[in-house]
């Protein structure tokens, strides 16, 4: 309260100028078009009354109001025009009386957030200003809303010529914490008045039904007003009547509003749904998008938009253009699950595609209606995982490979040291393939009504389907093109349906006045890429983001998304240690993407709850190391090395980058003594890894060791083994965070994302300027990963084989 008292005093001081003339109307008269005190309902008069209220305006809106106090209904002797937009406002007030005319203009601006904002406005007058002693004036206003139930506004107004000034307090309380009811009052005091003689009013504002608002207000001079407002969406009307102490009618005020979308009973309860929400998946879906000039979709906005479409009473379905999708299979599963929830509301999903294969067809099979391009096709060959083995190639070049592999499933270096898969690697890969196949099979059979025999025949006998074949085998429902989507929807629904973009959904259009103050926040933090300090997940800066989210009291929980094949133990632990600190103060929910294994699992292990998709690749709890050494390449290329040293093992790992090949090559293979040193480091690090996981998961060392040893698991298997807690995706992680933080799953909240997205894609802009492709400018993620491995040659690593990282690579390429 001390802070608010000082602010109010400041407003009065700004008003207290030593001039000699009066210059503006009193507070209640110049705001006579208000139905309630400024902070009690909607946005007041868009900054005309308290400029700080403009912090709550999210869309342009315009209102015209007039009074019959100085004439008849259509005489327009007293009228006002009010324009509001985010952080800016303009108003014009007109009064014709006793043969004189005065017109006041006011421009307003505001800055701040939903808890505390400040604003200022400048007023100037035209007309018979000398006769009415009108002068320019300045208003400074503040708005303080520390929570959902309380609003306090303070304004101070002064003329620029004279010593007339005024201070106003307006207070409103919402007993239910929403727009349904507000009890309000205001108090205005001018410089020539004693405190007990100030002007005041009090009343109540009720919004029992969406957009229907009723107000009653009492003034200190025994005057009453009663008003009612009807909102019809982007259009609204209201009227208010004034009565004296004997309840004799004095005058009416009328207003019409046009522009911003508002709550309304028509859309919510009367009008039948007439829209389909359109989604364009031909553009990539990734975790984060640039703030400007980025037409991609982010995963979190797609999931939220589907949920918003389910709630929107104006929509009856979703139409998706899934042509040329470039989306990881786990993201597709997450979006598919969200669409399944959407369909449970009784609304429909229509998906168009030009071509489809296993993952994309798995996704589109969720639709009520699948439309395939007449020249499109579907290919369903099943799944395969394989590797190219380079051992003999390296032998011919003259490069040997040390592999320090002490855990049978840790196969990261097999492609360099073997000519085929080891039995252990074959076992774990086959398990992943089998489970991925069964997941897709189960979902497609359920969606399209196939028997198991029918499904297996499609995969193992037919495989390739032309557009006509796809219709014949009930893989799709209709042939057509996205350009014909309106006709397709009309044929499907039996009536015309209009398409709207996701940004036009009601959730994103409704005014922000229903919630006072800042909403509680959930931090969503992304760890995408190899575990490295300055590349990939950028552990040094990412750990600072986690620390920042931990320290911010308005952030109630952290959702940490892992999309990483692992990498450096240091980078993994730097971030994991910060997550462990955060866990002591607020819920930390881990959600795993396509791949969260080895170092990626290290990032995950401290979560209060770990969530994986059924087709996530996780686990790989193990450590491996290796190095390249000279096996004739020096002689073939013709380079030599030499050194001096002090220290028995100073030359351990000594070598140079091979010219042209850019590969670090040690002069010679490690000695047995040197290999014992490496082994001790790896086993020590492995034991530490197992201990950390066992403590984090509340299990015994031996229990974790049995399921570790470098083995990768699917999300389904990981849940059965106790390595993860729930099957789900990012949306489920947010829901669990809401529950564990005490916010509640049905309450409003705000998502804050880290790392902060860049302003715009500089390389994309450069590619447009130069005419080059973006991928020509950006380094290929595979090359980036190989460089990482070379940089950390001989170091023990928490990392997967190169082949497992196609998911991560696809995510990175989608960004290009």
Short mmCIF file of C-alpha atoms in Angstrom, two decimals, residues 76-351:
data_model
loop_
_atom_site.label_atom_id
_atom_site.label_comp_id
_atom_site.label_asym_id
_atom_site.label_seq_id
_atom_site.Cartn_x
_atom_site.Cartn_y
_atom_site.Cartn_z
CA UNK A 76 -26.34 14.73 -30.84
CA UNK A 77 -25.59 17.73 -28.65
CA UNK A 78 -23.42 15.60 -26.38
CA UNK A 79 -21.45 12.78 -28.01
CA UNK A 80 -18.13 10.99 -27.81
CA UNK A 81 -15.98 8.89 -30.10
CA UNK A 82 -13.51 6.46 -28.46
CA UNK A 83 -10.85 4.42 -30.24
CA UNK A 84 -8.70 1.84 -28.49
CA UNK A 85 -5.88 -0.41 -29.61
CA UNK A 86 -3.06 -2.20 -27.80
CA UNK A 87 -1.33 0.45 -25.63
CA UNK A 88 -2.81 3.37 -27.60
CA UNK A 89 -6.07 5.28 -27.48
CA UNK A 90 -7.81 8.31 -28.95
CA UNK A 91 -11.05 10.04 -28.02
CA UNK A 92 -13.13 12.99 -29.13
CA UNK A 93 -15.92 14.51 -26.99
CA UNK A 94 -18.43 17.07 -28.24
CA UNK A 95 -20.78 19.33 -26.28
CA UNK A 96 -23.20 21.91 -27.72
CA UNK A 97 -25.04 23.93 -25.10
CA UNK A 98 -26.41 27.45 -24.68
CA UNK A 99 -25.28 28.37 -28.16
CA UNK A 100 -21.70 27.34 -27.49
CA UNK A 101 -19.71 24.37 -28.78
CA UNK A 102 -16.70 22.70 -27.26
CA UNK A 103 -14.83 19.66 -28.64
CA UNK A 104 -12.21 17.86 -26.57
CA UNK A 105 -9.56 15.59 -28.11
CA UNK A 106 -7.43 13.18 -26.14
CA UNK A 107 -4.58 10.87 -27.15
CA UNK A 108 -3.42 8.21 -24.70
CA UNK A 109 -0.61 5.68 -24.35
CA UNK A 110 0.22 2.99 -21.81
CA UNK A 111 3.01 0.66 -20.82
CA UNK A 112 3.24 -2.23 -18.40
CA UNK A 113 1.79 -5.66 -17.84
CA UNK A 114 -1.43 -7.12 -16.51
CA UNK A 115 -0.38 -6.63 -12.88
CA UNK A 116 0.87 -3.06 -13.00
CA UNK A 117 0.64 -0.51 -15.77
CA UNK A 118 1.11 3.19 -16.19
CA UNK A 119 -0.29 5.50 -18.84
CA UNK A 120 -0.52 9.12 -19.85
CA UNK A 121 -2.85 11.17 -22.01
CA UNK A 122 -2.87 14.66 -23.45
CA UNK A 123 -6.13 16.56 -23.93
CA UNK A 124 -6.71 19.62 -26.06
CA UNK A 125 -9.89 21.51 -26.89
CA UNK A 126 -11.35 23.38 -29.81
CA UNK A 127 -14.44 25.61 -30.13
CA UNK A 128 -15.55 28.22 -27.61
CA UNK A 129 -12.66 27.45 -25.30
CA UNK A 130 -12.20 31.00 -24.02
CA UNK A 131 -15.84 31.43 -23.02
CA UNK A 132 -15.81 28.08 -21.20
CA UNK A 133 -12.26 28.63 -19.84
CA UNK A 134 -10.96 25.38 -21.37
CA UNK A 135 -7.25 24.62 -21.50
CA UNK A 136 -5.08 21.71 -22.50
CA UNK A 137 -4.59 19.09 -19.82
CA UNK A 138 -2.41 16.09 -19.01
CA UNK A 139 -3.51 12.92 -17.23
CA UNK A 140 -1.22 10.34 -15.66
CA UNK A 141 -2.80 7.05 -14.64
CA UNK A 142 -1.78 3.78 -13.03
CA UNK A 143 -3.54 0.42 -12.74
CA UNK A 144 -2.65 -2.13 -10.08
CA UNK A 145 -4.14 -5.64 -10.24
CA UNK A 146 -2.16 -7.98 -7.97
CA UNK A 147 -4.65 -10.80 -8.47
CA UNK A 148 -7.93 -11.85 -10.01
CA UNK A 149 -10.13 -10.26 -7.34
CA UNK A 150 -8.81 -6.71 -6.93
CA UNK A 151 -8.28 -3.67 -9.17
CA UNK A 152 -7.02 -0.24 -8.13
CA UNK A 153 -6.70 2.68 -10.50
CA UNK A 154 -5.13 6.05 -9.73
CA UNK A 155 -5.20 9.09 -12.00
CA UNK A 156 -4.04 12.65 -11.72
CA UNK A 157 -5.05 15.40 -14.16
CA UNK A 158 -3.69 18.92 -14.50
CA UNK A 159 -4.16 21.80 -16.91
CA UNK A 160 -1.14 23.16 -18.70
CA UNK A 161 -2.24 26.72 -18.00
CA UNK A 162 -3.61 27.43 -14.54
CA UNK A 163 -3.60 25.68 -11.19
CA UNK A 164 -6.58 23.36 -11.58
CA UNK A 165 -5.81 19.72 -10.88
CA UNK A 166 -7.61 16.60 -9.79
CA UNK A 167 -6.85 13.15 -8.36
CA UNK A 168 -9.05 10.08 -8.74
CA UNK A 169 -9.10 6.67 -7.11
CA UNK A 170 -11.19 3.86 -8.56
CA UNK A 171 -11.51 0.52 -6.84
CA UNK A 172 -13.19 -2.69 -8.02
CA UNK A 173 -13.55 -6.10 -6.44
CA UNK A 174 -14.53 -9.32 -8.18
CA UNK A 175 -15.84 -11.78 -5.56
CA UNK A 176 -15.73 -14.70 -8.04
CA UNK A 177 -12.41 -13.71 -9.61
CA UNK A 178 -13.94 -13.37 -13.08
CA UNK A 179 -16.07 -11.06 -15.18
CA UNK A 180 -19.39 -12.30 -13.74
CA UNK A 181 -19.68 -9.66 -11.04
CA UNK A 182 -17.72 -6.60 -9.92
CA UNK A 183 -18.42 -4.26 -7.01
CA UNK A 184 -16.88 -0.86 -7.62
CA UNK A 185 -16.45 2.64 -6.35
CA UNK A 186 -14.50 5.79 -7.23
CA UNK A 187 -13.54 9.02 -5.54
CA UNK A 188 -12.45 12.30 -7.18
CA UNK A 189 -10.88 15.26 -5.42
CA UNK A 190 -9.98 18.62 -6.96
CA UNK A 191 -7.41 21.04 -5.61
CA UNK A 192 -10.04 23.52 -4.42
CA UNK A 193 -11.95 20.93 -2.37
CA UNK A 194 -11.59 19.52 1.11
CA UNK A 195 -11.08 15.80 1.31
CA UNK A 196 -14.56 15.15 2.76
CA UNK A 197 -16.18 17.06 -0.08
CA UNK A 198 -14.85 14.92 -2.93
CA UNK A 199 -17.11 13.40 -5.58
CA UNK A 200 -17.76 9.66 -5.34
CA UNK A 201 -19.86 6.88 -6.74
CA UNK A 202 -20.36 3.18 -6.07
CA UNK A 203 -22.15 0.36 -7.79
CA UNK A 204 -22.16 -3.13 -9.22
CA UNK A 205 -21.59 -4.60 -12.70
CA UNK A 206 -22.93 -8.04 -13.61
CA UNK A 207 -22.28 -10.22 -16.69
CA UNK A 208 -24.58 -13.15 -15.99
CA UNK A 209 -24.54 -14.30 -19.63
CA UNK A 210 -21.72 -13.87 -22.14
CA UNK A 211 -21.69 -10.29 -23.40
CA UNK A 212 -24.86 -9.20 -21.55
CA UNK A 213 -23.81 -6.69 -18.92
CA UNK A 214 -26.01 -4.89 -16.41
CA UNK A 215 -24.86 -2.06 -14.18
CA UNK A 216 -26.27 -0.03 -11.35
CA UNK A 217 -24.47 3.00 -9.90
CA UNK A 218 -25.15 5.53 -7.13
CA UNK A 219 -23.55 9.03 -7.02
CA UNK A 220 -22.94 11.17 -3.97
CA UNK A 221 -25.48 13.78 -5.18
CA UNK A 222 -28.31 11.23 -4.88
CA UNK A 223 -28.20 10.46 -8.60
CA UNK A 224 -28.57 6.92 -10.02
CA UNK A 225 -27.70 5.28 -13.33
CA UNK A 226 -28.76 1.88 -14.64
CA UNK A 227 -27.31 0.42 -17.83
CA UNK A 228 -27.44 -2.63 -20.02
CA UNK A 229 -25.07 -3.74 -22.79
CA UNK A 230 -25.58 -6.36 -25.48
CA UNK A 231 -22.52 -7.70 -27.28
CA UNK A 232 -23.00 -9.50 -30.59
CA UNK A 233 -19.37 -10.43 -31.19
CA UNK A 234 -17.63 -7.66 -33.10
CA UNK A 235 -20.61 -5.37 -32.68
CA UNK A 236 -22.29 -4.17 -29.51
CA UNK A 237 -24.84 -1.68 -28.21
CA UNK A 238 -25.60 -0.28 -24.79
CA UNK A 239 -27.91 2.18 -23.14
CA UNK A 240 -27.90 3.77 -19.71
CA UNK A 241 -30.56 5.78 -17.95
CA UNK A 242 -30.06 8.49 -15.31
CA UNK A 243 -32.45 9.11 -12.41
CA UNK A 244 -32.60 11.68 -9.63
CA UNK A 245 -33.12 10.89 -5.94
CA UNK A 246 -36.88 10.56 -6.50
CA UNK A 247 -36.20 8.17 -9.39
CA UNK A 248 -37.48 10.67 -11.91
CA UNK A 249 -35.90 9.99 -15.27
CA UNK A 250 -33.22 12.51 -16.22
CA UNK A 251 -31.64 11.36 -19.48
CA UNK A 252 -30.37 8.42 -21.47
CA UNK A 253 -26.98 7.52 -22.90
CA UNK A 254 -26.66 5.33 -26.01
CA UNK A 255 -23.61 3.71 -27.58
CA UNK A 256 -22.60 1.43 -30.41
CA UNK A 257 -19.31 -0.47 -30.58
CA UNK A 258 -17.54 -2.02 -33.56
CA UNK A 259 -14.23 -3.85 -34.00
CA UNK A 260 -12.79 -6.19 -31.38
CA UNK A 261 -14.38 -9.58 -30.80
CA UNK A 262 -16.27 -9.84 -27.52
CA UNK A 263 -18.01 -12.52 -25.53
CA UNK A 264 -21.56 -12.97 -26.76
CA UNK A 265 -24.52 -15.22 -26.23
CA UNK A 266 -25.14 -15.60 -29.97
CA UNK A 267 -21.94 -17.51 -30.70
CA UNK A 268 -21.88 -19.31 -27.37
CA UNK A 269 -25.47 -20.51 -27.15
CA UNK A 270 -27.56 -19.72 -30.22
CA UNK A 271 -25.70 -19.78 -33.53
CA UNK A 272 -24.99 -23.15 -35.11
CA UNK A 273 -21.33 -23.92 -35.90
CA UNK A 274 -20.48 -22.78 -39.42
CA UNK A 275 -16.69 -22.92 -39.56
CA UNK A 276 -13.90 -25.40 -40.06
CA UNK A 277 -10.51 -24.47 -38.66
CA UNK A 278 -7.80 -24.76 -41.29
CA UNK A 279 -4.26 -26.02 -40.56
CA UNK A 280 -1.40 -26.02 -43.06
CA UNK A 281 1.02 -28.85 -42.28
CA UNK A 282 2.85 -28.42 -45.56
CA UNK A 283 4.86 -25.93 -43.52
CA UNK A 284 7.18 -27.53 -40.97
CA UNK A 285 6.24 -28.07 -37.34
CA UNK A 286 9.11 -27.46 -34.97
CA UNK A 287 9.57 -26.62 -31.33
CA UNK A 288 10.10 -22.90 -31.66
CA UNK A 289 9.69 -20.32 -34.39
CA UNK A 290 11.24 -16.94 -34.92
CA UNK A 291 9.34 -13.92 -33.63
CA UNK A 292 9.10 -12.29 -37.06
CA UNK A 293 8.75 -13.47 -40.69
CA UNK A 294 8.38 -17.14 -39.78
CA UNK A 295 5.48 -19.03 -41.38
CA UNK A 296 6.31 -22.34 -39.71
CA UNK A 297 4.15 -23.92 -37.01
CA UNK A 298 5.34 -24.62 -33.50
CA UNK A 299 4.26 -27.83 -31.77
CA UNK A 300 2.85 -26.06 -28.74
CA UNK A 301 0.73 -23.66 -30.80
CA UNK A 302 -0.67 -26.51 -32.93
CA UNK A 303 -1.64 -28.53 -29.85
CA UNK A 304 -3.23 -25.48 -28.20
CA UNK A 305 -5.06 -24.48 -31.38
CA UNK A 306 -6.63 -27.93 -31.71
CA UNK A 307 -7.79 -27.65 -28.10
CA UNK A 308 -9.10 -24.14 -28.80
CA UNK A 309 -11.01 -25.41 -31.84
CA UNK A 310 -12.61 -28.10 -29.69
CA UNK A 311 -13.88 -25.40 -27.30
CA UNK A 312 -14.97 -22.92 -29.96
CA UNK A 313 -18.76 -23.12 -30.35
CA UNK A 314 -18.52 -21.61 -33.83
CA UNK A 315 -16.50 -24.49 -35.31
CA UNK A 316 -17.72 -27.93 -36.29
CA UNK A 317 -14.44 -29.38 -37.50
CA UNK A 318 -10.82 -29.15 -38.55
CA UNK A 319 -9.43 -29.33 -42.09
CA UNK A 320 -5.72 -30.12 -42.47
CA UNK A 321 -3.50 -29.80 -45.53
CA UNK A 322 -0.95 -32.54 -44.86
CA UNK A 323 0.84 -32.36 -48.21
CA UNK A 324 4.63 -32.65 -48.11
CA UNK A 325 4.74 -32.91 -44.31
CA UNK A 326 8.22 -32.72 -42.79
CA UNK A 327 7.49 -33.62 -39.17
CA UNK A 328 9.09 -36.12 -36.80
CA UNK A 329 7.08 -39.26 -36.12
CA UNK A 330 6.73 -38.44 -32.42
CA UNK A 331 5.36 -34.97 -33.10
CA UNK A 332 2.90 -36.56 -35.54
CA UNK A 333 1.82 -38.97 -32.81
CA UNK A 334 1.31 -36.10 -30.36
CA UNK A 335 -0.79 -34.11 -32.82
CA UNK A 336 -2.70 -37.29 -33.73
CA UNK A 337 -3.55 -37.86 -30.07
CA UNK A 338 -4.77 -34.28 -29.77
CA UNK A 339 -6.97 -34.78 -32.82
CA UNK A 340 -8.42 -37.93 -31.23
CA UNK A 341 -9.42 -35.85 -28.20
CA UNK A 342 -10.89 -33.27 -30.57
CA UNK A 343 -13.05 -35.91 -32.25
CA UNK A 344 -14.37 -37.01 -28.85
CA UNK A 345 -16.28 -33.69 -28.74
CA UNK A 346 -18.31 -34.84 -31.75
CA UNK A 347 -16.53 -32.51 -34.17
CA UNK A 348 -15.02 -33.78 -37.42
CA UNK A 349 -11.50 -33.96 -38.86
CA UNK A 350 -10.85 -33.84 -42.61
CA UNK A 351 -7.28 -34.34 -43.85
#
